[in-house]
Short mmCIF file of C-alpha atoms in Angstrom, two decimals:
data_model
loop_
_atom_site.label_atom_id
_atom_site.label_comp_id
_atom_site.label_asym_id
_atom_site.label_seq_id
_atom_site.Cartn_x
_atom_site.Cartn_y
_atom_site.Cartn_z
CA MET A 1 -1.58 -21.21 0.68
CA ALA A 2 -1.81 -17.54 -0.26
CA VAL A 3 0.94 -14.95 -0.30
CA PHE A 4 1.16 -11.36 0.84
CA ALA A 5 3.50 -8.44 0.31
CA VAL A 6 4.08 -5.44 2.56
CA ILE A 7 5.30 -2.32 0.76
CA PRO A 8 5.85 1.31 1.76
CA ALA A 9 2.82 3.52 1.12
CA ALA A 10 5.05 6.54 0.48
CA PRO A 11 4.08 8.28 -2.80
CA ILE A 12 7.66 9.53 -3.13
CA LEU A 13 8.75 6.01 -4.12
CA VAL A 14 6.46 5.99 -7.16
CA ALA A 15 8.45 6.42 -10.38
CA GLY A 16 8.75 10.02 -11.51
CA VAL A 17 7.43 11.65 -8.33
CA ASP A 18 10.74 12.71 -6.76
CA LEU A 19 12.71 14.61 -9.38
CA ALA A 20 15.74 14.61 -7.07
CA GLU A 21 15.52 10.89 -6.37
CA THR A 22 18.61 9.21 -4.98
CA SER A 23 19.95 5.89 -6.19
CA HIS A 24 18.98 4.48 -2.80
CA ALA A 25 15.30 5.33 -3.36
CA ALA A 26 15.46 3.93 -6.90
CA GLN A 27 16.79 0.65 -5.51
CA MET A 28 13.96 0.53 -2.99
CA ARG A 29 11.39 1.01 -5.75
CA ALA A 30 13.06 -1.72 -7.82
CA ALA A 31 12.73 -4.07 -4.84
CA ILE A 32 9.03 -3.21 -4.49
CA GLU A 33 8.43 -3.84 -8.18
CA SER A 34 10.31 -7.12 -7.97
CA CYS A 35 7.99 -8.28 -5.19
CA LEU A 36 4.90 -7.30 -7.18
CA SER A 37 6.18 -9.10 -10.27
CA THR A 38 5.98 -12.46 -8.51
CA ARG A 39 2.19 -12.57 -9.09
CA SER A 40 0.00 -11.41 -11.96
CA GLU A 41 -2.78 -10.22 -9.65
CA TRP A 42 -2.95 -8.87 -6.11
CA ALA A 43 -5.76 -7.84 -3.81
CA LEU A 44 -5.74 -4.86 -1.50
CA PRO A 45 -7.46 -5.44 1.88
CA VAL A 46 -10.33 -3.08 1.02
CA THR A 47 -13.99 -3.63 0.21
CA GLN A 48 -13.85 -1.82 -3.12
CA LEU A 49 -11.58 0.10 -5.43
CA PRO A 50 -12.48 3.67 -6.37
CA PRO A 51 -13.11 4.29 -10.08
CA LEU A 52 -10.05 6.55 -10.13
CA ALA A 53 -7.06 6.49 -7.78
CA GLY A 54 -4.22 8.94 -8.14
CA LEU A 55 -1.91 11.53 -6.70
CA GLY A 56 -4.09 14.58 -7.27
CA GLY A 57 -4.07 15.32 -3.55
CA LEU A 58 -0.33 15.93 -3.88
CA GLY A 59 -0.78 18.21 -6.86
CA ILE A 60 0.36 15.49 -9.30
CA ASP A 61 -2.01 14.86 -12.21
CA ARG A 62 -1.47 11.13 -12.47
CA GLY A 63 -3.46 8.08 -11.56
CA ILE A 64 -5.11 4.84 -12.59
CA ASP A 65 -8.59 4.31 -13.96
CA THR A 66 -9.44 1.06 -12.17
CA ARG A 67 -12.25 0.36 -14.62
CA THR A 68 -9.75 -0.06 -17.46
CA ASN A 69 -6.40 -0.30 -15.64
CA GLU A 70 -5.30 2.66 -17.77
CA LEU A 71 -2.65 5.11 -16.62
CA LEU A 72 -3.93 8.69 -16.94
CA GLU A 73 -1.66 11.72 -16.79
CA GLY A 74 -1.96 15.46 -17.26
CA GLU A 75 -5.08 16.62 -19.08
CA GLU A 76 -6.38 13.05 -19.42
CA TRP A 77 -6.37 12.71 -15.64
CA VAL A 78 -8.00 16.11 -15.12
CA GLN A 79 -10.69 15.26 -17.68
CA ALA A 80 -11.43 11.87 -16.10
CA VAL A 81 -11.78 13.45 -12.66
CA SER A 82 -14.10 16.14 -14.01
CA GLU A 83 -16.38 13.50 -15.55
CA LEU A 84 -16.94 11.57 -12.31
CA SER A 85 -20.48 11.41 -11.02
CA ALA A 86 -21.15 12.78 -7.56
CA ALA A 87 -21.40 9.24 -6.19
CA ASP A 88 -18.16 8.08 -7.83
CA ARG A 89 -16.38 11.24 -6.68
CA ALA A 90 -17.43 10.49 -3.10
CA VAL A 91 -16.02 6.96 -3.40
CA CYS A 92 -12.73 8.35 -4.73
CA GLU A 93 -12.44 10.96 -2.01
CA SER A 94 -13.05 8.41 0.75
CA ALA A 95 -10.62 5.82 -0.62
CA HIS A 96 -7.42 5.13 1.27
CA PRO A 97 -4.58 7.15 -0.31
CA ALA A 98 -2.24 4.14 -0.40
CA ILE A 99 -4.51 2.53 -2.99
CA ALA A 100 -3.17 4.94 -5.61
CA VAL A 101 0.43 4.22 -4.65
CA ALA A 102 -0.13 0.47 -4.93
CA LEU A 103 -1.91 0.79 -8.27
CA LEU A 104 0.83 2.96 -9.77
CA HIS A 105 3.57 0.56 -8.66
CA ALA A 106 1.57 -2.36 -10.07
CA HIS A 107 0.97 -0.61 -13.38
CA SER A 108 4.72 -0.06 -13.75
CA VAL A 109 5.30 -3.81 -13.78
CA GLY A 110 2.14 -4.86 -15.62
CA VAL A 111 0.22 -6.56 -12.83
CA ARG A 112 -3.38 -6.04 -11.78
CA ILE A 113 -4.90 -5.15 -8.43
CA GLY A 114 -8.43 -5.83 -7.21
CA ALA A 115 -10.36 -5.76 -3.97
CA LEU A 116 -10.21 -8.62 -1.48
CA ALA A 117 -12.08 -11.83 -2.26
CA GLY A 118 -15.68 -11.79 -1.12
CA SER A 119 -15.94 -8.00 -1.25
CA GLU A 120 -18.00 -5.99 -3.69
CA SER A 121 -16.41 -3.68 -6.23
CA PRO A 122 -18.35 -0.71 -7.65
CA SER A 123 -20.72 -1.87 -10.36
CA SER A 124 -19.04 0.46 -12.84
CA SER A 125 -15.57 -0.93 -12.15
CA GLY A 126 -13.84 -3.39 -14.43
CA ALA A 127 -11.35 -4.33 -11.72
CA PRO A 128 -9.98 -7.88 -11.93
CA ALA A 129 -11.57 -10.72 -10.08
CA SER A 130 -10.71 -10.78 -6.41
CA ASN A 131 -7.99 -13.12 -5.18
CA GLU A 132 -6.24 -14.00 -1.96
CA ASN A 133 -2.76 -12.63 -2.69
CA LEU A 134 -2.68 -9.59 -0.43
CA LEU A 135 -0.82 -6.37 -1.15
CA VAL A 136 -0.44 -4.30 2.01
CA PRO A 137 0.90 -0.72 1.77
CA ILE A 138 1.89 0.76 5.14
CA ASP A 139 3.45 3.91 6.54
CA LEU A 140 5.48 3.49 9.70
CA SER A 141 5.80 6.44 12.06
CA ALA A 142 6.65 9.87 10.67
CA ALA A 143 7.48 11.00 14.20
CA ALA A 144 10.03 8.45 15.36
CA SER A 145 13.12 10.67 15.54
CA GLU A 146 14.27 14.26 15.94
CA GLU A 147 14.85 14.51 12.19
CA ALA A 148 11.53 12.93 11.14
CA PRO A 149 8.97 14.91 9.13
CA LEU A 150 6.71 15.39 12.17
CA ALA A 151 7.56 16.42 15.71
CA PRO A 152 8.84 13.42 17.67
CA VAL A 153 6.29 11.38 19.56
CA PRO A 154 7.43 9.42 22.61
CA GLY A 155 7.36 5.71 21.92
CA ALA A 156 7.05 6.05 18.13
CA ALA A 157 10.31 4.25 17.37
CA GLN A 158 9.30 1.46 19.75
CA ALA A 159 5.91 1.21 18.02
CA ASP A 160 7.69 0.70 14.70
CA GLU A 161 9.80 -2.03 16.26
CA ARG A 162 6.70 -3.79 17.58
CA ILE A 163 5.07 -3.74 14.14
CA ILE A 164 8.10 -5.28 12.48
CA ALA A 165 8.60 -7.81 15.25
CA ALA A 166 4.93 -8.80 15.00
CA LEU A 167 5.18 -9.34 11.26
CA ASN A 168 8.11 -11.67 11.89
CA ALA A 169 6.44 -13.45 14.80
CA GLY A 170 4.41 -15.84 12.68
CA GLU A 171 1.07 -14.93 14.24
CA PRO A 172 -1.40 -12.40 12.75
CA GLN A 173 -2.85 -11.71 16.19
CA SER A 174 0.49 -10.18 17.15
CA VAL A 175 0.15 -7.80 14.21
CA VAL A 176 -3.36 -6.76 15.30
CA THR A 177 -2.07 -6.08 18.81
CA ALA A 178 0.93 -4.09 17.59
CA VAL A 179 -1.23 -1.99 15.26
CA ALA A 180 -3.58 -1.13 18.12
CA ALA A 181 -0.61 -0.01 20.23
CA ALA A 182 0.58 2.32 17.45
CA ALA A 183 -2.56 4.43 17.26
CA ASP A 184 -0.93 7.73 18.28
CA VAL A 185 2.46 7.73 16.55
CA HIS A 186 1.54 9.14 13.12
CA ALA A 187 1.75 5.81 11.31
CA ASP A 188 -0.76 4.61 8.74
CA LEU A 189 -1.44 0.97 9.47
CA GLU A 190 -5.11 0.78 8.49
CA LEU A 191 -4.57 -1.63 5.62
CA LEU A 192 -2.18 -3.77 7.67
CA ASP A 193 -4.86 -4.07 10.35
CA ALA A 194 -7.41 -5.15 7.74
CA ALA A 195 -4.98 -7.65 6.22
CA ALA A 196 -4.16 -9.16 9.61
CA ALA A 197 -7.86 -9.52 10.41
CA HIS A 198 -8.34 -11.36 7.12
CA MET A 199 -5.41 -13.64 7.90
CA LEU A 200 -6.90 -14.43 11.30
CA ALA A 201 -10.18 -15.37 9.66
CA HIS A 202 -8.24 -17.51 7.19
CA ARG A 203 -7.02 -19.67 10.11
CA SER A 204 -3.92 -20.84 8.29
CA SER A 205 -0.87 -22.39 9.89
CA ASP A 206 1.34 -21.41 6.95
CA TYR A 207 2.17 -17.87 8.08
CA SER A 208 5.67 -16.62 7.31
CA PHE A 209 7.35 -13.29 6.58
CA THR A 210 10.68 -12.44 4.96
CA THR A 211 12.07 -8.90 4.98
CA VAL A 212 13.17 -7.55 1.60
CA PHE A 213 14.33 -4.20 2.98
CA ASP A 214 14.01 -2.31 6.25
CA GLU A 215 15.60 1.09 5.70
CA ASN A 216 15.06 4.77 6.39
CA LEU A 217 13.83 7.05 3.64
CA HIS A 218 13.68 10.75 4.53
CA GLU A 219 13.94 9.76 8.19
CA VAL A 220 10.93 7.44 8.06
CA ARG A 221 11.45 3.72 8.52
CA SER A 222 10.35 1.95 5.37
CA LEU A 223 9.56 -1.76 5.21
CA CYS A 224 9.11 -4.15 2.32
CA GLY A 225 8.69 -7.88 2.65
CA THR A 226 6.81 -10.93 1.46
CA GLY A 227 5.17 -13.82 3.19
CA THR A 228 2.59 -16.59 3.17
CA TYR A 229 -0.53 -17.19 5.18
#
């Protein structure tokens, strides 16, 4: 029986990103880190990790070198990015942005993250051996209310409800169906879709999910929970 954890993909919950962080957000991050601390290694539902994954796209010079699991900040980060080959740079630019968020959370608590079992990591990467404990960063809709970051989209709040209900339903197929129905509500559920597909292929009868928190952060519903499959 393997385990999985769903965490918010929001970069603002990474330590040190929001200089005006509230105690509420700090408590949410502590809950995320507590979930990650239950295992020494996790796997993201991706085929490979990029050599570097960070927050440069947000103007924050910080990230993880997945070849060494080293945290790079400031000039060290800039230097590492500048030394990437054209091929490695392309891999980094095409990587899902939530990978960096997951890696930074994991580094804070001293755990490692690899790619999913059976996938191939870049030959230059020293990422840990793949395992079946899935870490699944998601963004629910940023357009689910009048006060949300993006203009409201009809049905967005209902799409969020379907995702959460599906996670609690005990059947990965329900998650796949709910993700497909949330295609146009400004949610990022790509990694959840990949994780659910893997769970379906796993054909386990041990699926369960327990919510750790389900709260709004900056008017976006944020979910964290753990389960088995």
